Amino acid sequence: MNRVLGSIYAGLGLLAVLAALLVPAYLRSVDATVVTHAGAQGPGLVAEALQAARLDKLGTAVLLAQAAMAAEVPEATATLYAVQRLRGEQPVPAVWGGPDSLLRQVCCPPGEVPPVGESVMEVLLPERARVAAARALSSSRRAD
């Protein structure tokens, strides 16, 4: 059984090495015209940032807007300001550090903003539950 499993893992490892060798070592090794042609057919950084903001993925939107600014896209500054303003209007993800819009629905009643000091850990696992878990773990005989 161990030999069969070892052979399978070795085969998968060799397959991973082969796949890694087929990937260019640097993005610069891909010709610039190929990247330009591929990028011309899809949405730009600004459009992607605005789409991420519409989907309530503000962390992604900020990163895309910052990338657009680094690439010196003309509308990037206005997009970054718009995303930052939207981020300021929705303090729950900013306070809790969660980019997912479901976090508000699960952990916070509609219209209520959590206190600044309150973390997700305090909401999902209150202190009394953490103390009880620590007590149970400290009295456990298992070392692993």
mmCIF file of N, CA and C in Angstrom:
data_model
loop_
_atom_site.group_PDB
_atom_site.id
_atom_site.type_symbol
_atom_site.label_atom_id
_atom_site.label_comp_id
_atom_site.label_asym_id
_atom_site.label_seq_id
_atom_site.Cartn_x
_atom_site.Cartn_y
_atom_site.Cartn_z
ATOM 1 N N MET A 1 0.825 -1.195 0.000
ATOM 2 C CA MET A 1 0.000 0.000 0.000
ATOM 3 C C MET A 1 0.872 1.263 0.000
ATOM 4 N N ASN A 2 1.920 1.250 0.849
ATOM 5 C CA ASN A 2 2.791 2.423 0.929
ATOM 6 C C ASN A 2 3.569 2.631 -0.366
ATOM 7 N N ARG A 3 3.962 1.533 -1.021
ATOM 8 C CA ARG A 3 4.695 1.663 -2.279
ATOM 9 C C ARG A 3 3.802 2.223 -3.379
ATOM 10 N N VAL A 4 2.568 1.778 -3.402
ATOM 11 C CA VAL A 4 1.630 2.277 -4.413
ATOM 12 C C VAL A 4 1.376 3.766 -4.187
ATOM 13 N N LEU A 5 1.138 4.125 -2.935
ATOM 14 C CA LEU A 5 0.898 5.528 -2.602
ATOM 15 C C LEU A 5 2.130 6.378 -2.892
ATOM 16 N N GLY A 6 3.304 5.847 -2.580
ATOM 17 C CA GLY A 6 4.546 6.559 -2.874
ATOM 18 C C GLY A 6 4.751 6.743 -4.366
ATOM 19 N N SER A 7 4.424 5.712 -5.142
ATOM 20 C CA SER A 7 4.543 5.816 -6.600
ATOM 21 C C SER A 7 3.581 6.859 -7.165
ATOM 22 N N ILE A 8 2.392 6.892 -6.619
ATOM 23 C CA ILE A 8 1.412 7.891 -7.068
ATOM 24 C C ILE A 8 1.911 9.296 -6.763
ATOM 25 N N TYR A 9 2.418 9.500 -5.545
ATOM 26 C CA TYR A 9 2.937 10.820 -5.162
ATOM 27 C C TYR A 9 4.149 11.205 -6.010
ATOM 28 N N ALA A 10 5.014 10.255 -6.299
ATOM 29 C CA ALA A 10 6.184 10.542 -7.133
ATOM 30 C C ALA A 10 5.744 10.921 -8.547
ATOM 31 N N GLY A 11 4.769 10.212 -9.075
ATOM 32 C CA GLY A 11 4.248 10.544 -10.406
ATOM 33 C C GLY A 11 3.611 11.923 -10.438
ATOM 34 N N LEU A 12 2.837 12.239 -9.405
ATOM 35 C CA LEU A 12 2.234 13.570 -9.333
ATOM 36 C C LEU A 12 3.302 14.651 -9.189
ATOM 37 N N GLY A 13 4.357 14.351 -8.445
ATOM 38 C CA GLY A 13 5.453 15.308 -8.288
ATOM 39 C C GLY A 13 6.160 15.564 -9.603
ATOM 40 N N LEU A 14 6.428 14.506 -10.356
ATOM 41 C CA LEU A 14 7.064 14.671 -11.665
ATOM 42 C C LEU A 14 6.163 15.440 -12.628
ATOM 43 N N LEU A 15 4.867 15.189 -12.557
ATOM 44 C CA LEU A 15 3.922 15.924 -13.387
ATOM 45 C C LEU A 15 3.913 17.404 -13.016
ATOM 46 N N ALA A 16 4.007 17.709 -11.725
ATOM 47 C CA ALA A 16 4.060 19.108 -11.280
ATOM 48 C C ALA A 16 5.342 19.781 -11.751
ATOM 49 N N VAL A 17 6.460 19.066 -11.706
ATOM 50 C CA VAL A 17 7.730 19.624 -12.187
ATOM 51 C C VAL A 17 7.644 19.898 -13.681
ATOM 52 N N LEU A 18 7.071 18.979 -14.437
ATOM 53 C CA LEU A 18 6.915 19.177 -15.875
ATOM 54 C C LEU A 18 6.032 20.387 -16.163
ATOM 55 N N ALA A 19 4.936 20.514 -15.434
ATOM 56 C CA ALA A 19 4.053 21.668 -15.626
ATOM 57 C C ALA A 19 4.770 22.962 -15.276
ATOM 58 N N ALA A 20 5.592 22.942 -14.225
ATOM 59 C CA ALA A 20 6.330 24.144 -13.827
ATOM 60 C C ALA A 20 7.356 24.535 -14.878
ATOM 61 N N LEU A 21 7.940 23.564 -15.542
ATOM 62 C CA LEU A 21 8.928 23.871 -16.573
ATOM 63 C C LEU A 21 8.287 24.497 -17.810
ATOM 64 N N LEU A 22 7.003 24.251 -18.012
ATOM 65 C CA LEU A 22 6.313 24.810 -19.168
ATOM 66 C C LEU A 22 5.874 26.256 -18.949
ATOM 67 N N VAL A 23 5.862 26.710 -17.700
ATOM 68 C CA VAL A 23 5.464 28.082 -17.384
ATOM 69 C C VAL A 23 6.680 28.990 -17.529
ATOM 70 N N PRO A 24 6.536 30.149 -18.159
ATOM 71 C CA PRO A 24 7.678 31.061 -18.278
ATOM 72 C C PRO A 24 8.196 31.476 -16.903
ATOM 73 N N ALA A 25 9.510 31.620 -16.810
ATOM 74 C CA ALA A 25 10.118 31.965 -15.528
ATOM 75 C C ALA A 25 9.735 33.369 -15.091
ATOM 76 N N TYR A 26 9.604 34.267 -16.023
ATOM 77 C CA TYR A 26 9.260 35.647 -15.698
ATOM 78 C C TYR A 26 8.145 36.092 -16.633
ATOM 79 N N LEU A 27 7.332 36.975 -16.175
ATOM 80 C CA LEU A 27 6.279 37.498 -17.033
ATOM 81 C C LEU A 27 6.887 38.229 -18.221
ATOM 82 N N ARG A 28 8.077 38.790 -18.042
ATOM 83 C CA ARG A 28 8.742 39.507 -19.127
ATOM 84 C C ARG A 28 9.163 38.569 -20.254
ATOM 85 N N SER A 29 9.232 37.274 -19.976
ATOM 86 C CA SER A 29 9.628 36.348 -21.026
ATOM 87 C C SER A 29 8.522 36.166 -22.058
ATOM 88 N N VAL A 30 7.296 36.565 -21.714
ATOM 89 C CA VAL A 30 6.216 36.563 -22.686
ATOM 90 C C VAL A 30 6.331 37.856 -23.482
ATOM 91 N N ASP A 31 6.232 37.753 -24.780
ATOM 92 C CA ASP A 31 6.380 38.924 -25.634
ATOM 93 C C ASP A 31 5.323 39.974 -25.299
ATOM 94 N N ALA A 32 5.704 41.230 -25.310
ATOM 95 C CA ALA A 32 4.806 42.326 -24.943
ATOM 96 C C ALA A 32 3.603 42.406 -25.871
ATOM 97 N N THR A 33 3.772 42.051 -27.128
ATOM 98 C CA THR A 33 2.641 42.107 -28.058
ATOM 99 C C THR A 33 1.588 41.054 -27.714
ATOM 100 N N VAL A 34 2.023 39.919 -27.195
ATOM 101 C CA VAL A 34 1.072 38.883 -26.780
ATOM 102 C C VAL A 34 0.247 39.383 -25.601
ATOM 103 N N VAL A 35 0.903 39.996 -24.629
ATOM 104 C CA VAL A 35 0.198 40.527 -23.460
ATOM 105 C C VAL A 35 -0.744 41.654 -23.876
ATOM 106 N N THR A 36 -0.290 42.530 -24.761
ATOM 107 C CA THR A 36 -1.120 43.638 -25.233
ATOM 108 C C THR A 36 -2.340 43.115 -25.984
ATOM 109 N N HIS A 37 -2.149 42.130 -26.835
ATOM 110 C CA HIS A 37 -3.259 41.558 -27.593
ATOM 111 C C HIS A 37 -4.264 40.883 -26.654
ATOM 112 N N ALA A 38 -3.776 40.147 -25.672
ATOM 113 C CA ALA A 38 -4.667 39.472 -24.724
ATOM 114 C C ALA A 38 -5.428 40.485 -23.873
ATOM 115 N N GLY A 39 -4.774 41.573 -23.490
ATOM 116 C CA GLY A 39 -5.427 42.581 -22.664
ATOM 117 C C GLY A 39 -6.402 43.446 -23.424
ATOM 118 N N ALA A 40 -6.214 43.582 -24.724
ATOM 119 C CA ALA A 40 -7.089 44.438 -25.524
ATOM 120 C C ALA A 40 -8.482 43.851 -25.671
ATOM 121 N N GLN A 41 -8.610 42.553 -25.545
ATOM 122 C CA GLN A 41 -9.897 41.904 -25.750
ATOM 123 C C GLN A 41 -10.758 41.887 -24.498
ATOM 124 N N GLY A 42 -10.179 42.112 -23.331
ATOM 125 C CA GLY A 42 -10.932 42.050 -22.089
ATOM 126 C C GLY A 42 -11.113 43.418 -21.466
ATOM 127 N N PRO A 43 -11.788 43.458 -20.315
ATOM 128 C CA PRO A 43 -11.977 44.734 -19.627
ATOM 129 C C PRO A 43 -10.664 45.237 -19.039
ATOM 130 N N GLY A 44 -10.541 46.545 -18.907
ATOM 131 C CA GLY A 44 -9.336 47.146 -18.356
ATOM 132 C C GLY A 44 -9.337 47.125 -16.838
ATOM 133 N N LEU A 45 -8.267 47.625 -16.262
ATOM 134 C CA LEU A 45 -8.140 47.656 -14.809
ATOM 135 C C LEU A 45 -9.215 48.516 -14.162
ATOM 136 N N VAL A 46 -9.510 49.660 -14.775
ATOM 137 C CA VAL A 46 -10.518 50.559 -14.207
ATOM 138 C C VAL A 46 -11.891 49.892 -14.233
ATOM 139 N N ALA A 47 -12.238 49.251 -15.342
ATOM 140 C CA ALA A 47 -13.527 48.559 -15.438
ATOM 141 C C ALA A 47 -13.608 47.416 -14.435
ATOM 142 N N GLU A 48 -12.520 46.684 -14.272
ATOM 143 C CA GLU A 48 -12.496 45.592 -13.294
ATOM 144 C C GLU A 48 -12.628 46.130 -11.870
ATOM 145 N N ALA A 49 -11.975 47.258 -11.571
ATOM 146 C CA ALA A 49 -12.071 47.858 -10.235
ATOM 147 C C ALA A 49 -13.499 48.297 -9.947
ATOM 148 N N LEU A 50 -14.135 48.921 -10.916
ATOM 149 C CA LEU A 50 -15.520 49.355 -10.720
ATOM 150 C C LEU A 50 -16.461 48.164 -10.583
ATOM 151 N N GLN A 51 -16.217 47.108 -11.349
ATOM 152 C CA GLN A 51 -17.041 45.899 -11.236
ATOM 153 C C GLN A 51 -16.872 45.257 -9.862
ATOM 154 N N ALA A 52 -15.640 45.198 -9.363
ATOM 155 C CA ALA A 52 -15.400 44.639 -8.028
ATOM 156 C C ALA A 52 -16.079 45.486 -6.965
ATOM 157 N N ALA A 53 -16.071 46.805 -7.129
ATOM 158 C CA ALA A 53 -16.749 47.683 -6.168
ATOM 159 C C ALA A 53 -18.252 47.455 -6.206
ATOM 160 N N ARG A 54 -18.815 47.259 -7.403
ATOM 161 C CA ARG A 54 -20.248 46.979 -7.515
ATOM 162 C C ARG A 54 -20.610 45.659 -6.843
ATOM 163 N N LEU A 55 -19.690 44.701 -6.886
ATOM 164 C CA LEU A 55 -19.929 43.400 -6.257
ATOM 165 C C LEU A 55 -19.613 43.413 -4.768
ATOM 166 N N ASP A 56 -19.281 44.595 -4.225
ATOM 167 C CA ASP A 56 -18.985 44.782 -2.804
ATOM 168 C C ASP A 56 -17.698 44.078 -2.397
ATOM 169 N N LYS A 57 -16.749 43.998 -3.316
ATOM 170 C CA LYS A 57 -15.425 43.451 -3.025
ATOM 171 C C LYS A 57 -14.449 44.618 -3.035
ATOM 172 N N LEU A 58 -14.509 45.401 -1.958
ATOM 173 C CA LEU A 58 -13.792 46.668 -1.929
ATOM 174 C C LEU A 58 -12.285 46.488 -1.854
ATOM 175 N N GLY A 59 -11.809 45.455 -1.189
ATOM 176 C CA GLY A 59 -10.372 45.208 -1.132
ATOM 177 C C GLY A 59 -9.803 44.945 -2.517
ATOM 178 N N THR A 60 -10.498 44.130 -3.286
ATOM 179 C CA THR A 60 -10.085 43.843 -4.657
ATOM 180 C C THR A 60 -10.144 45.102 -5.509
ATOM 181 N N ALA A 61 -11.196 45.896 -5.313
ATOM 182 C CA ALA A 61 -11.348 47.127 -6.092
ATOM 183 C C ALA A 61 -10.210 48.101 -5.815
ATOM 184 N N VAL A 62 -9.807 48.219 -4.552
ATOM 185 C CA VAL A 62 -8.702 49.120 -4.207
ATOM 186 C C VAL A 62 -7.407 48.636 -4.853
ATOM 187 N N LEU A 63 -7.141 47.336 -4.779
ATOM 188 C CA LEU A 63 -5.916 46.803 -5.384
ATOM 189 C C LEU A 63 -5.889 47.022 -6.897
ATOM 190 N N LEU A 64 -7.019 46.804 -7.555
ATOM 191 C CA LEU A 64 -7.075 47.017 -9.002
ATOM 192 C C LEU A 64 -6.906 48.491 -9.352
ATOM 193 N N ALA A 65 -7.503 49.376 -8.553
ATOM 194 C CA ALA A 65 -7.355 50.812 -8.810
ATOM 195 C C ALA A 65 -5.908 51.253 -8.587
ATOM 196 N N GLN A 66 -5.262 50.697 -7.566
ATOM 197 C CA GLN A 66 -3.851 51.026 -7.331
ATOM 198 C C GLN A 66 -2.974 50.503 -8.470
ATOM 199 N N ALA A 67 -3.298 49.324 -8.988
ATOM 200 C CA ALA A 67 -2.548 48.791 -10.133
ATOM 201 C C ALA A 67 -2.752 49.670 -11.363
ATOM 202 N N ALA A 68 -3.967 50.184 -11.536
ATOM 203 C CA ALA A 68 -4.229 51.086 -12.658
ATOM 204 C C ALA A 68 -3.441 52.381 -12.505
ATOM 205 N N MET A 69 -3.310 52.867 -11.276
ATOM 206 C CA MET A 69 -2.504 54.074 -11.050
ATOM 207 C C MET A 69 -1.039 53.800 -11.360
ATOM 208 N N ALA A 70 -0.550 52.627 -10.965
ATOM 209 C CA ALA A 70 0.845 52.276 -11.245
ATOM 210 C C ALA A 70 1.090 52.151 -12.747
ATOM 211 N N ALA A 71 0.067 51.709 -13.476
ATOM 212 C CA ALA A 71 0.184 51.592 -14.930
ATOM 213 C C ALA A 71 -0.121 52.912 -15.632
ATOM 214 N N GLU A 72 -0.400 53.948 -14.853
ATOM 215 C CA GLU A 72 -0.681 55.293 -15.364
ATOM 216 C C GLU A 72 -1.864 55.323 -16.324
ATOM 217 N N VAL A 73 -2.938 54.616 -15.942
ATOM 218 C CA VAL A 73 -4.184 54.663 -16.705
ATOM 219 C C VAL A 73 -4.858 56.002 -16.385
ATOM 220 N N PRO A 74 -5.366 56.722 -17.392
ATOM 221 C CA PRO A 74 -5.891 58.071 -17.158
ATOM 222 C C PRO A 74 -7.001 58.163 -16.104
ATOM 223 N N GLU A 75 -7.939 57.234 -16.068
ATOM 224 C CA GLU A 75 -9.071 57.323 -15.138
ATOM 225 C C GLU A 75 -8.772 56.700 -13.780
ATOM 226 N N ALA A 76 -7.562 56.266 -13.534
ATOM 227 C CA ALA A 76 -7.240 55.502 -12.331
ATOM 228 C C ALA A 76 -7.399 56.314 -11.054
ATOM 229 N N THR A 77 -6.983 57.568 -11.056
ATOM 230 C CA THR A 77 -7.059 58.378 -9.842
ATOM 231 C C THR A 77 -8.506 58.581 -9.421
ATOM 232 N N ALA A 78 -9.366 58.914 -10.367
ATOM 233 C CA ALA A 78 -10.783 59.108 -10.052
ATOM 234 C C ALA A 78 -11.409 57.810 -9.564
ATOM 235 N N THR A 79 -11.013 56.694 -10.156
ATOM 236 C CA THR A 79 -11.541 55.397 -9.734
ATOM 237 C C THR A 79 -11.113 55.075 -8.313
ATOM 238 N N LEU A 80 -9.843 55.321 -7.995
ATOM 239 C CA LEU A 80 -9.357 55.041 -6.646
ATOM 240 C C LEU A 80 -10.083 55.896 -5.625
ATOM 241 N N TYR A 81 -10.299 57.174 -5.919
ATOM 242 C CA TYR A 81 -11.035 58.040 -4.993
ATOM 243 C C TYR A 81 -12.471 57.553 -4.817
ATOM 244 N N ALA A 82 -13.106 57.124 -5.904
ATOM 245 C CA ALA A 82 -14.482 56.629 -5.816
ATOM 246 C C ALA A 82 -14.556 55.367 -4.971
ATOM 247 N N VAL A 83 -13.601 54.468 -5.154
ATOM 248 C CA VAL A 83 -13.596 53.225 -4.375
ATOM 249 C C VAL A 83 -13.309 53.523 -2.902
ATOM 250 N N GLN A 84 -12.380 54.446 -2.628
ATOM 251 C CA GLN A 84 -12.074 54.808 -1.239
ATOM 252 C C GLN A 84 -13.290 55.459 -0.578
ATOM 253 N N ARG A 85 -14.021 56.296 -1.326
ATOM 254 C CA ARG A 85 -15.228 56.921 -0.784
ATOM 255 C C ARG A 85 -16.271 55.849 -0.466
ATOM 256 N N LEU A 86 -16.442 54.900 -1.366
ATOM 257 C CA LEU A 86 -17.388 53.809 -1.138
ATOM 258 C C LEU A 86 -16.963 52.980 0.062
ATOM 259 N N ARG A 87 -15.673 52.789 0.218
ATOM 260 C CA ARG A 87 -15.146 52.040 1.358
ATOM 261 C C ARG A 87 -15.443 52.775 2.667
ATOM 262 N N GLY A 88 -15.376 54.106 2.644
ATOM 263 C CA GLY A 88 -15.693 54.898 3.827
ATOM 264 C C GLY A 88 -17.166 54.873 4.174
ATOM 265 N N GLU A 89 -18.019 54.700 3.166
ATOM 266 C CA GLU A 89 -19.461 54.640 3.399
ATOM 267 C C GLU A 89 -19.893 53.305 3.982
ATOM 268 N N GLN A 90 -19.086 52.289 3.841
ATOM 269 C CA GLN A 90 -19.429 50.957 4.338
ATOM 270 C C GLN A 90 -18.392 50.532 5.368
ATOM 271 N N PRO A 91 -18.550 50.971 6.621
ATOM 272 C CA PRO A 91 -17.497 50.739 7.615
ATOM 273 C C PRO A 91 -17.400 49.312 8.127
ATOM 274 N N VAL A 92 -18.421 48.493 7.951
ATOM 275 C CA VAL A 92 -18.383 47.153 8.545
ATOM 276 C C VAL A 92 -17.236 46.312 8.005
ATOM 277 N N PRO A 93 -17.067 46.171 6.689
ATOM 278 C CA PRO A 93 -15.920 45.384 6.232
ATOM 279 C C PRO A 93 -14.588 46.015 6.620
ATOM 280 N N ALA A 94 -14.529 47.348 6.644
ATOM 281 C CA ALA A 94 -13.276 48.005 7.006
ATOM 282 C C ALA A 94 -12.929 47.753 8.466
ATOM 283 N N VAL A 95 -13.935 47.750 9.350
ATOM 284 C CA VAL A 95 -13.689 47.524 10.772
ATOM 285 C C VAL A 95 -13.313 46.072 11.021
ATOM 286 N N TRP A 96 -14.032 45.157 10.386
ATOM 287 C CA TRP A 96 -13.818 43.743 10.673
ATOM 288 C C TRP A 96 -12.760 43.120 9.793
ATOM 289 N N GLY A 97 -12.329 43.799 8.790
ATOM 290 C CA GLY A 97 -11.292 43.251 7.930
ATOM 291 C C GLY A 97 -11.800 42.212 6.963
ATOM 292 N N GLY A 98 -13.103 42.123 6.780
ATOM 293 C CA GLY A 98 -13.658 41.124 5.886
ATOM 294 C C GLY A 98 -14.099 41.729 4.580
ATOM 295 N N PRO A 99 -13.554 41.281 3.456
ATOM 296 C CA PRO A 99 -13.959 41.832 2.183
ATOM 297 C C PRO A 99 -15.270 41.256 1.669
ATOM 298 N N ASP A 100 -15.781 40.222 2.307
ATOM 299 C CA ASP A 100 -16.965 39.556 1.804
ATOM 300 C C ASP A 100 -18.223 40.246 2.308
ATOM 301 N N SER A 101 -19.181 40.466 1.422
ATOM 302 C CA SER A 101 -20.415 41.142 1.811
ATOM 303 C C SER A 101 -21.279 40.266 2.718
ATOM 304 N N LEU A 102 -21.071 38.960 2.721
ATOM 305 C CA LEU A 102 -21.850 38.085 3.594
ATOM 306 C C LEU A 102 -21.506 38.284 5.065
ATOM 307 N N LEU A 103 -20.339 38.852 5.349
ATOM 308 C CA LEU A 103 -19.933 39.059 6.733
ATOM 309 C C LEU A 103 -20.916 39.956 7.462
ATOM 310 N N ARG A 104 -21.400 40.998 6.792
ATOM 311 C CA ARG A 104 -22.366 41.894 7.429
ATOM 312 C C ARG A 104 -23.651 41.157 7.746
ATOM 313 N N GLN A 105 -24.116 40.316 6.838
ATOM 314 C CA GLN A 105 -25.378 39.621 7.032
ATOM 315 C C GLN A 105 -25.297 38.612 8.165
ATOM 316 N N VAL A 106 -24.142 37.998 8.335
ATOM 317 C CA VAL A 106 -23.987 36.966 9.348
ATOM 318 C C VAL A 106 -23.751 37.558 10.727
ATOM 319 N N CYS A 107 -22.888 38.554 10.815
ATOM 320 C CA CYS A 107 -22.409 39.028 12.111
ATOM 321 C C CYS A 107 -23.017 40.329 12.593
ATOM 322 N N CYS A 108 -23.776 40.999 11.805
ATOM 323 C CA CYS A 108 -24.252 42.319 12.203
ATOM 324 C C CYS A 108 -25.676 42.514 11.699
ATOM 325 N N PRO A 109 -26.618 42.899 12.576
ATOM 326 C CA PRO A 109 -27.978 43.181 12.108
ATOM 327 C C PRO A 109 -27.979 44.324 11.093
ATOM 328 N N PRO A 110 -28.975 44.359 10.210
ATOM 329 C CA PRO A 110 -29.015 45.409 9.188
ATOM 330 C C PRO A 110 -29.020 46.805 9.811
ATOM 331 N N GLY A 111 -28.198 47.673 9.271
ATOM 332 C CA GLY A 111 -28.134 49.052 9.735
ATOM 333 C C GLY A 111 -27.266 49.279 10.952
ATOM 334 N N GLU A 112 -26.770 48.233 11.567
ATOM 335 C CA GLU A 112 -25.954 48.380 12.772
ATOM 336 C C GLU A 112 -24.478 48.249 12.412
ATOM 337 N N VAL A 113 -23.674 49.130 12.969
ATOM 338 C CA VAL A 113 -22.233 49.103 12.745
ATOM 339 C C VAL A 113 -21.580 48.610 14.028
ATOM 340 N N PRO A 114 -20.677 47.636 13.952
ATOM 341 C CA PRO A 114 -20.049 47.129 15.170
ATOM 342 C C PRO A 114 -19.128 48.174 15.784
ATOM 343 N N PRO A 115 -18.926 48.110 17.095
ATOM 344 C CA PRO A 115 -17.962 49.013 17.715
ATOM 345 C C PRO A 115 -16.581 48.787 17.108
ATOM 346 N N VAL A 116 -15.772 49.831 17.119
ATOM 347 C CA VAL A 116 -14.464 49.760 16.469
ATOM 348 C C VAL A 116 -13.591 48.690 17.098
ATOM 349 N N GLY A 117 -13.671 48.494 18.404
ATOM 350 C CA GLY A 117 -12.819 47.519 19.071
ATOM 351 C C GLY A 117 -13.277 46.091 18.900
ATOM 352 N N GLU A 118 -14.494 45.880 18.418
ATOM 353 C CA GLU A 118 -15.041 44.533 18.310
ATOM 354 C C GLU A 118 -14.472 43.836 17.081
ATOM 355 N N SER A 119 -13.994 42.625 17.273
ATOM 356 C CA SER A 119 -13.418 41.881 16.159
ATOM 357 C C SER A 119 -14.338 40.729 15.785
ATOM 358 N N VAL A 120 -14.052 40.127 14.662
ATOM 359 C CA VAL A 120 -14.840 38.987 14.216
ATOM 360 C C VAL A 120 -14.732 37.851 15.221
ATOM 361 N N MET A 121 -13.549 37.664 15.799
ATOM 362 C CA MET A 121 -13.344 36.593 16.771
ATOM 363 C C MET A 121 -14.266 36.769 17.973
ATOM 364 N N GLU A 122 -14.456 38.006 18.410
ATOM 365 C CA GLU A 122 -15.325 38.254 19.560
ATOM 366 C C GLU A 122 -16.785 37.987 19.235
ATOM 367 N N VAL A 123 -17.170 38.154 17.979
ATOM 368 C CA VAL A 123 -18.551 37.905 17.591
ATOM 369 C C VAL A 123 -18.789 36.415 17.378
ATOM 370 N N LEU A 124 -17.899 35.771 16.628
ATOM 371 C CA LEU A 124 -18.100 34.365 16.294
ATOM 372 C C LEU A 124 -17.783 33.421 17.444
ATOM 373 N N LEU A 125 -16.814 33.791 18.271
ATOM 374 C CA LEU A 125 -16.417 32.948 19.390
ATOM 375 C C LEU A 125 -16.270 33.838 20.623
ATOM 376 N N PRO A 126 -17.378 34.037 21.377
ATOM 377 C CA PRO A 126 -17.331 34.930 22.535
ATOM 378 C C PRO A 126 -16.300 34.472 23.566
ATOM 379 N N GLU A 127 -15.944 35.392 24.460
ATOM 380 C CA GLU A 127 -14.884 35.105 25.427
ATOM 381 C C GLU A 127 -15.231 33.915 26.313
ATOM 382 N N ARG A 128 -16.497 33.781 26.719
ATOM 383 C CA ARG A 128 -16.856 32.652 27.590
ATOM 384 C C ARG A 128 -16.623 31.322 26.883
ATOM 385 N N ALA A 129 -16.863 31.278 25.576
ATOM 386 C CA ALA A 129 -16.615 30.048 24.817
ATOM 387 C C ALA A 129 -15.119 29.801 24.674
ATOM 388 N N ARG A 130 -14.335 30.867 24.494
ATOM 389 C CA ARG A 130 -12.882 30.705 24.396
ATOM 390 C C ARG A 130 -12.299 30.221 25.715
ATOM 391 N N VAL A 131 -12.809 30.751 26.844
ATOM 392 C CA VAL A 131 -12.326 30.325 28.163
ATOM 393 C C VAL A 131 -12.671 28.858 28.392
ATOM 394 N N ALA A 132 -13.898 28.466 28.038
ATOM 395 C CA ALA A 132 -14.306 27.070 28.213
ATOM 396 C C ALA A 132 -13.461 26.143 27.340
ATOM 397 N N ALA A 133 -13.173 26.563 26.120
ATOM 398 C CA ALA A 133 -12.340 25.745 25.236
ATOM 399 C C ALA A 133 -10.918 25.639 25.770
ATOM 400 N N ALA A 134 -10.379 26.738 26.280
ATOM 401 C CA ALA A 134 -9.028 26.708 26.852
ATOM 402 C C ALA A 134 -8.977 25.802 28.071
ATOM 403 N N ARG A 135 -10.012 25.848 28.896
ATOM 404 C CA ARG A 135 -10.072 24.994 30.084
ATOM 405 C C ARG A 135 -10.131 23.522 29.668
ATOM 406 N N ALA A 136 -10.948 23.215 28.682
ATOM 407 C CA ALA A 136 -11.069 21.829 28.223
ATOM 408 C C ALA A 136 -9.762 21.341 27.609
ATOM 409 N N LEU A 137 -9.097 22.194 26.861
ATOM 410 C CA LEU A 137 -7.840 21.791 26.244
ATOM 411 C C LEU A 137 -6.724 21.637 27.268
ATOM 412 N N SER A 138 -6.724 22.476 28.295
ATOM 413 C CA SER A 138 -5.662 22.371 29.303
ATOM 414 C C SER A 138 -5.816 21.119 30.156
ATOM 415 N N SER A 139 -7.039 20.634 30.311
ATOM 416 C CA SER A 139 -7.237 19.425 31.108
ATOM 417 C C SER A 139 -7.140 18.151 30.263
ATOM 418 N N SER A 140 -6.939 18.301 28.974
ATOM 419 C CA SER A 140 -6.822 17.151 28.093
ATOM 420 C C SER A 140 -5.495 16.438 28.322
ATOM 421 N N ARG A 141 -5.517 15.108 28.229
ATOM 422 C CA ARG A 141 -4.299 14.329 28.422
ATOM 423 C C ARG A 141 -3.523 14.149 27.134
ATOM 424 N N ARG A 142 -4.121 14.473 26.011
ATOM 425 C CA ARG A 142 -3.428 14.318 24.733
ATOM 426 C C ARG A 142 -2.456 15.462 24.536
ATOM 427 N N ALA A 143 -1.229 15.130 24.212
ATOM 428 C CA ALA A 143 -0.200 16.151 24.019
ATOM 429 C C ALA A 143 -0.176 16.661 22.587
ATOM 430 N N ASP A 144 -0.738 15.914 21.670
ATOM 431 C CA ASP A 144 -0.688 16.331 20.261
ATOM 432 C C ASP A 144 -1.943 16.972 19.922
#
